[in-house]
Amino acid sequence: MFCMKKLLSTLAIFAAMSAAAFCAAPSSEYPMLKITPVRQKIWDGVPSMQGKSSRLDYYKPIDKTSDAAVIVCPGGSYHHLGMFHEGKDVALWLCSKGISAFVLKYRVSGNGWAHPAMLEDIQRAIQIVRQNAAQYGINPNKIGAAGFSAGGHLVLMAAEFYQQDELKKLGVNAEVSLAPNFIVPVYPVVSMQDDLAHVRSRKSLLRDDLSQERKDMLSLELHADKIKCPVFLIANKDDRTVDYRNSVRMADAMAKAGVDNVFILGEKGDHGFGMGNNAFVHNTKWNDNLLLPWLREIGAAK
């Protein structure tokens, strides 16, 4: 984990970058590599899950310099998925740093799904990547997950609920750990509580069962002590979609639980910037200037 002095320095840099985030138009510096993903339906061969369309898009780096891999979970309020700026673009950035990437197209409410379908999908993705680590040329102990908005909630669930083996209920014997080795929640949905919940995400996840028990179960700040891996958490105070206090509450809970984490809170940048072709990404280069040093720190990047 970054030391406090280093983290404070990083926060100061991010604040300065955030203030100027929208002062210039996007440039052509964003690394748009020509990589065609290999697609795999993750439930093929599982009798109880025939016909489910969830898939992994595997992006193999042209110049592979890392033995780590990242499963990318786009956002979309658990209703739909931002497969490009929070999926493909993230995978291409990871590949530009020599890191293998897998974009997860998980089930969402727009197609009639609710919890625990999303958790089943990410657990299955982790199982597939870890069991086939040798084939992909990756270290099975360096499999992370990065998620955006509702996808941030999903990767936090993966880190907190890995001992709740949803695959076993579906007739799948995982035979490997379902825990991610590191996670990157970006402007995440965190809480299902009335004072903070992103209403659309909560509705998509829980449907009409808004009992306090269900809200507590999926309010991830209440289960931070279960996280056993490093966390990189980032959000902006001017987020107009998901109240930034979701991230503050999560960061406070992780600090109390002693979770190895870095929390970066910017002043400006709003929501949904992902790693797409937009001014915030180009002007702050948050992925190069903040995320990449952390990935190097934990041994996931060179």
Short mmCIF file of C-alpha atoms in Angstrom, two decimals:
data_model
loop_
_atom_site.label_atom_id
_atom_site.label_comp_id
_atom_site.label_asym_id
_atom_site.label_seq_id
_atom_site.Cartn_x
_atom_site.Cartn_y
_atom_site.Cartn_z
CA MET A 1 0.00 0.00 0.00
CA PHE A 2 1.10 3.55 -0.64
CA CYS A 3 2.51 5.24 2.42
CA MET A 4 0.49 8.19 3.74
CA LYS A 5 2.97 10.79 2.47
CA LYS A 6 2.82 9.28 -1.01
CA LEU A 7 -0.99 9.11 -0.90
CA LEU A 8 -1.36 12.72 0.19
CA SER A 9 0.94 13.77 -2.62
CA THR A 10 -1.15 11.77 -5.07
CA LEU A 11 -4.34 13.39 -3.80
CA ALA A 12 -2.86 16.86 -4.27
CA ILE A 13 -1.86 16.02 -7.84
CA PHE A 14 -5.33 14.64 -8.56
CA ALA A 15 -7.03 17.72 -7.14
CA ALA A 16 -4.98 19.95 -9.42
CA MET A 17 -5.70 17.73 -12.42
CA SER A 18 -9.41 17.57 -11.61
CA ALA A 19 -9.71 21.34 -11.49
CA ALA A 20 -8.47 21.56 -15.07
CA ALA A 21 -10.20 18.42 -16.30
CA PHE A 22 -12.59 20.06 -18.72
CA CYS A 23 -10.42 22.89 -19.98
CA ALA A 24 -9.33 21.19 -23.18
CA ALA A 25 -10.74 18.88 -25.82
CA PRO A 26 -9.67 15.23 -25.98
CA SER A 27 -6.42 14.60 -27.76
CA SER A 28 -5.26 11.62 -29.79
CA GLU A 29 -2.93 10.30 -27.08
CA TYR A 30 -5.30 7.60 -25.85
CA PRO A 31 -3.80 4.21 -26.67
CA MET A 32 -6.30 2.55 -29.02
CA LEU A 33 -4.60 -0.72 -29.82
CA LYS A 34 -5.80 -3.05 -32.56
CA ILE A 35 -6.64 -6.13 -30.55
CA THR A 36 -9.49 -8.46 -31.44
CA PRO A 37 -10.90 -10.14 -28.34
CA VAL A 38 -11.55 -13.86 -28.04
CA ARG A 39 -15.10 -14.37 -26.80
CA GLN A 40 -16.22 -17.17 -24.53
CA LYS A 41 -19.68 -17.89 -23.14
CA ILE A 42 -18.94 -18.56 -19.51
CA TRP A 43 -21.78 -20.99 -18.82
CA ASP A 44 -21.17 -23.39 -21.69
CA GLY A 45 -21.02 -26.92 -20.35
CA VAL A 46 -23.06 -26.16 -17.22
CA PRO A 47 -26.41 -27.97 -17.63
CA SER A 48 -28.30 -25.77 -15.18
CA MET A 49 -27.18 -22.60 -16.99
CA GLN A 50 -27.77 -23.46 -20.66
CA GLY A 51 -28.83 -20.49 -22.76
CA LYS A 52 -27.33 -17.85 -20.47
CA SER A 53 -25.52 -15.26 -22.60
CA SER A 54 -22.92 -14.05 -20.08
CA ARG A 55 -19.47 -13.96 -21.66
CA LEU A 56 -15.81 -13.03 -21.24
CA ASP A 57 -13.97 -11.05 -23.93
CA TYR A 58 -10.27 -11.89 -23.63
CA TYR A 59 -7.82 -9.18 -24.74
CA LYS A 60 -4.27 -10.48 -25.05
CA PRO A 61 -1.52 -7.82 -24.90
CA ILE A 62 0.64 -7.43 -27.98
CA ASP A 63 3.64 -6.94 -25.70
CA LYS A 64 2.91 -8.94 -22.57
CA THR A 65 5.11 -7.68 -19.74
CA SER A 66 2.99 -8.66 -16.74
CA ASP A 67 1.82 -12.01 -15.42
CA ALA A 68 -1.29 -10.39 -13.91
CA ALA A 69 -4.80 -10.27 -15.36
CA VAL A 70 -7.79 -8.02 -14.72
CA ILE A 71 -11.46 -8.90 -15.11
CA VAL A 72 -13.25 -5.70 -16.17
CA CYS A 73 -16.86 -5.09 -15.10
CA PRO A 74 -18.59 -2.20 -16.91
CA GLY A 75 -21.26 -0.15 -15.18
CA GLY A 76 -24.83 0.65 -16.13
CA SER A 77 -26.95 0.69 -12.93
CA TYR A 78 -27.16 -3.13 -13.07
CA HIS A 79 -29.66 -2.44 -15.86
CA HIS A 80 -27.39 -2.30 -18.93
CA LEU A 81 -23.64 -2.28 -19.57
CA GLY A 82 -21.24 0.42 -20.82
CA MET A 83 -19.22 -2.14 -22.78
CA PHE A 84 -17.05 0.40 -24.60
CA HIS A 85 -15.76 3.23 -22.37
CA GLU A 86 -15.92 1.06 -19.22
CA GLY A 87 -15.15 -2.22 -20.95
CA LYS A 88 -13.23 -2.35 -24.21
CA ASP A 89 -11.34 0.90 -23.60
CA VAL A 90 -10.26 -0.30 -20.16
CA ALA A 91 -9.08 -3.61 -21.62
CA LEU A 92 -7.07 -1.82 -24.30
CA TRP A 93 -5.43 0.44 -21.72
CA LEU A 94 -4.49 -2.60 -19.63
CA CYS A 95 -3.08 -4.29 -22.74
CA SER A 96 -1.04 -1.15 -23.48
CA LYS A 97 0.62 -1.74 -20.10
CA GLY A 98 1.26 -5.41 -20.88
CA ILE A 99 -1.56 -6.70 -18.67
CA SER A 100 -4.06 -9.35 -19.83
CA ALA A 101 -7.68 -8.21 -19.68
CA PHE A 102 -11.05 -9.94 -19.64
CA VAL A 103 -14.22 -7.87 -20.10
CA LEU A 104 -17.19 -9.51 -18.38
CA LYS A 105 -20.62 -9.15 -19.95
CA TYR A 106 -22.65 -10.06 -16.90
CA ARG A 107 -26.41 -10.44 -16.55
CA VAL A 108 -28.43 -7.31 -15.78
CA SER A 109 -32.01 -6.34 -14.98
CA GLY A 110 -32.58 -5.05 -18.51
CA ASN A 111 -32.62 -8.71 -19.51
CA GLY A 112 -34.71 -9.77 -16.53
CA TRP A 113 -32.00 -10.63 -14.00
CA ALA A 114 -31.44 -9.65 -10.37
CA HIS A 115 -29.17 -10.70 -7.50
CA PRO A 116 -27.46 -13.19 -7.29
CA ALA A 117 -27.07 -13.54 -11.10
CA MET A 118 -24.37 -10.86 -11.23
CA LEU A 119 -22.39 -12.44 -8.39
CA GLU A 120 -22.69 -15.84 -10.07
CA ASP A 121 -21.25 -14.37 -13.26
CA ILE A 122 -18.20 -12.75 -11.68
CA GLN A 123 -17.46 -15.83 -9.57
CA ARG A 124 -17.64 -17.94 -12.72
CA ALA A 125 -15.34 -15.49 -14.54
CA ILE A 126 -12.76 -15.67 -11.74
CA GLN A 127 -12.98 -19.47 -11.75
CA ILE A 128 -12.45 -19.69 -15.52
CA VAL A 129 -9.50 -17.29 -15.58
CA ARG A 130 -7.82 -18.88 -12.57
CA GLN A 131 -8.31 -22.47 -13.73
CA ASN A 132 -6.90 -21.59 -17.16
CA ALA A 133 -4.08 -19.37 -15.89
CA ALA A 134 -1.37 -21.50 -17.50
CA GLN A 135 -3.11 -21.30 -20.87
CA TYR A 136 -3.31 -17.51 -20.61
CA GLY A 137 0.25 -17.22 -19.32
CA ILE A 138 -0.78 -15.50 -16.11
CA ASN A 139 -0.15 -16.01 -12.42
CA PRO A 140 -3.26 -17.49 -10.75
CA ASN A 141 -2.42 -15.41 -7.68
CA LYS A 142 -2.50 -12.14 -9.63
CA ILE A 143 -6.08 -12.01 -10.88
CA GLY A 144 -7.77 -8.71 -10.15
CA ALA A 145 -11.10 -7.10 -10.97
CA ALA A 146 -11.87 -3.51 -11.97
CA GLY A 147 -15.43 -2.23 -11.95
CA PHE A 148 -17.17 1.03 -12.78
CA SER A 149 -20.29 2.36 -11.03
CA ALA A 150 -22.54 -0.71 -10.57
CA GLY A 151 -19.56 -2.73 -11.80
CA GLY A 152 -17.66 -1.24 -8.85
CA HIS A 153 -20.30 -2.69 -6.56
CA LEU A 154 -19.86 -6.02 -8.32
CA VAL A 155 -16.09 -6.21 -7.80
CA LEU A 156 -16.56 -5.24 -4.16
CA MET A 157 -19.09 -8.07 -3.85
CA ALA A 158 -16.55 -10.43 -5.40
CA ALA A 159 -13.99 -9.42 -2.76
CA GLU A 160 -16.43 -9.61 0.16
CA PHE A 161 -18.52 -12.66 -0.70
CA TYR A 162 -15.95 -15.02 -2.24
CA GLN A 163 -16.61 -17.56 0.50
CA GLN A 164 -20.29 -17.63 -0.48
CA ASP A 165 -19.85 -20.11 -3.30
CA GLU A 166 -22.73 -19.35 -5.65
CA LEU A 167 -21.32 -21.76 -8.22
CA LYS A 168 -21.86 -24.79 -6.02
CA LYS A 169 -25.59 -24.04 -6.00
CA LEU A 170 -25.51 -24.28 -9.79
CA GLY A 171 -23.77 -27.64 -9.81
CA VAL A 172 -20.28 -26.28 -10.46
CA ASN A 173 -17.30 -27.41 -8.37
CA ALA A 174 -14.95 -24.43 -8.57
CA GLU A 175 -11.81 -26.24 -7.30
CA VAL A 176 -10.04 -22.87 -7.08
CA SER A 177 -10.40 -19.78 -4.92
CA LEU A 178 -13.12 -17.39 -6.06
CA ALA A 179 -11.40 -14.43 -4.42
CA PRO A 180 -9.88 -11.65 -6.54
CA ASN A 181 -6.28 -10.79 -5.64
CA PHE A 182 -6.90 -7.04 -5.98
CA ILE A 183 -9.84 -4.83 -6.94
CA VAL A 184 -10.33 -1.39 -8.49
CA PRO A 185 -13.78 0.10 -7.79
CA VAL A 186 -14.21 3.33 -9.82
CA TYR A 187 -17.00 5.76 -8.74
CA PRO A 188 -18.76 2.69 -7.31
CA VAL A 189 -22.26 2.08 -6.09
CA VAL A 190 -21.70 0.87 -2.53
CA SER A 191 -24.68 1.27 -0.21
CA MET A 192 -28.29 0.10 -0.49
CA GLN A 193 -29.34 2.22 2.49
CA ASP A 194 -32.11 4.78 1.98
CA ASP A 195 -29.91 7.78 2.72
CA LEU A 196 -27.28 6.95 0.11
CA ALA A 197 -28.48 4.33 -2.37
CA HIS A 198 -28.33 4.83 -6.11
CA VAL A 199 -32.01 4.09 -6.58
CA ARG A 200 -31.86 2.59 -10.07
CA SER A 201 -29.02 0.23 -9.19
CA ARG A 202 -30.82 -0.86 -6.04
CA LYS A 203 -34.04 -1.48 -7.94
CA SER A 204 -32.16 -3.49 -10.59
CA LEU A 205 -30.33 -5.55 -7.98
CA LEU A 206 -33.10 -6.16 -5.44
CA ARG A 207 -36.27 -5.67 -7.50
CA ASP A 208 -39.16 -5.15 -5.07
CA ASP A 209 -37.62 -6.83 -2.03
CA LEU A 210 -36.39 -3.77 -0.15
CA SER A 211 -36.47 -5.33 3.28
CA GLN A 212 -33.84 -4.00 5.67
CA GLU A 213 -32.25 -7.44 5.73
CA ARG A 214 -31.75 -7.40 1.95
CA LYS A 215 -30.49 -3.81 1.95
CA ASP A 216 -28.01 -4.61 4.70
CA MET A 217 -26.84 -7.77 2.92
CA LEU A 218 -25.83 -5.82 -0.20
CA SER A 219 -24.66 -2.61 1.48
CA LEU A 220 -20.99 -3.32 1.04
CA GLU A 221 -19.73 -0.84 3.59
CA LEU A 222 -21.22 -3.16 6.22
CA HIS A 223 -19.00 -6.08 5.18
CA ALA A 224 -15.64 -4.38 4.57
CA ASP A 225 -13.92 -6.61 7.11
CA LYS A 226 -14.33 -9.54 4.70
CA ILE A 227 -12.03 -7.95 2.08
CA LYS A 228 -8.63 -9.65 2.11
CA CYS A 229 -7.01 -8.02 -0.94
CA PRO A 230 -5.64 -4.56 -1.85
CA VAL A 231 -8.20 -2.00 -3.05
CA PHE A 232 -7.81 1.08 -5.27
CA LEU A 233 -10.92 3.28 -4.86
CA ILE A 234 -11.51 6.51 -6.78
CA ALA A 235 -14.43 8.95 -7.05
CA ASN A 236 -15.21 12.66 -7.53
CA LYS A 237 -17.11 15.00 -5.23
CA ASP A 238 -19.16 16.44 -8.11
CA ASP A 239 -20.53 13.03 -9.14
CA ARG A 240 -24.11 13.71 -10.26
CA THR A 241 -25.09 10.05 -10.63
CA VAL A 242 -23.76 8.10 -7.64
CA ASP A 243 -23.36 10.14 -4.47
CA TYR A 244 -19.62 10.31 -3.77
CA ARG A 245 -20.36 9.58 -0.12
CA ASN A 246 -20.79 5.95 -1.19
CA SER A 247 -17.02 5.89 -1.69
CA VAL A 248 -16.33 7.87 1.48
CA ARG A 249 -18.41 5.45 3.53
CA MET A 250 -16.63 2.50 1.93
CA ALA A 251 -13.21 4.03 2.53
CA ASP A 252 -14.06 4.71 6.18
CA ALA A 253 -15.25 1.13 6.62
CA MET A 254 -12.10 -0.28 5.02
CA ALA A 255 -9.90 1.91 7.19
CA LYS A 256 -11.72 0.73 10.30
CA ALA A 257 -11.34 -2.90 9.18
CA GLY A 258 -7.65 -2.48 8.37
CA VAL A 259 -8.08 -3.25 4.66
CA ASP A 260 -5.05 -2.45 2.49
CA ASN A 261 -6.44 0.36 0.34
CA VAL A 262 -5.83 3.62 -1.46
CA PHE A 263 -8.75 6.07 -1.66
CA ILE A 264 -8.56 8.99 -4.06
CA LEU A 265 -11.30 11.64 -3.98
CA GLY A 266 -11.20 14.36 -6.63
CA GLU A 267 -13.04 17.67 -6.65
CA LYS A 268 -14.23 17.59 -10.27
CA GLY A 269 -14.72 14.87 -12.88
CA ASP A 270 -18.32 13.78 -12.35
CA HIS A 271 -19.33 10.20 -13.17
CA GLY A 272 -18.91 7.76 -16.02
CA PHE A 273 -15.55 8.91 -17.38
CA GLY A 274 -14.22 5.36 -17.41
CA MET A 275 -11.28 5.17 -19.78
CA GLY A 276 -13.14 6.52 -22.78
CA ASN A 277 -12.24 9.25 -25.24
CA ASN A 278 -13.15 12.22 -23.05
CA ALA A 279 -11.56 15.34 -21.66
CA PHE A 280 -11.35 14.10 -18.07
CA VAL A 281 -9.33 11.02 -19.02
CA HIS A 282 -7.06 12.95 -21.37
CA ASN A 283 -6.39 15.85 -19.04
CA THR A 284 -6.00 13.97 -15.75
CA LYS A 285 -4.61 10.72 -17.16
CA TRP A 286 -5.88 9.21 -13.92
CA ASN A 287 -5.16 5.73 -15.22
CA ASP A 288 -1.51 6.47 -16.07
CA ASN A 289 -0.79 8.85 -13.19
CA LEU A 290 -2.69 7.19 -10.35
CA LEU A 291 -3.79 3.65 -11.14
CA LEU A 292 -0.64 2.46 -12.91
CA PRO A 293 1.75 3.35 -10.03
CA TRP A 294 -0.53 1.42 -7.67
CA LEU A 295 -0.59 -1.60 -9.98
CA ARG A 296 3.19 -1.48 -10.00
CA GLU A 297 3.22 -1.18 -6.21
CA ILE A 298 1.24 -4.40 -5.79
CA GLY A 299 3.23 -6.26 -8.48
CA ALA A 300 0.52 -6.33 -11.17
CA ALA A 301 2.36 -4.10 -13.67
CA LYS A 302 5.95 -3.40 -14.67
#
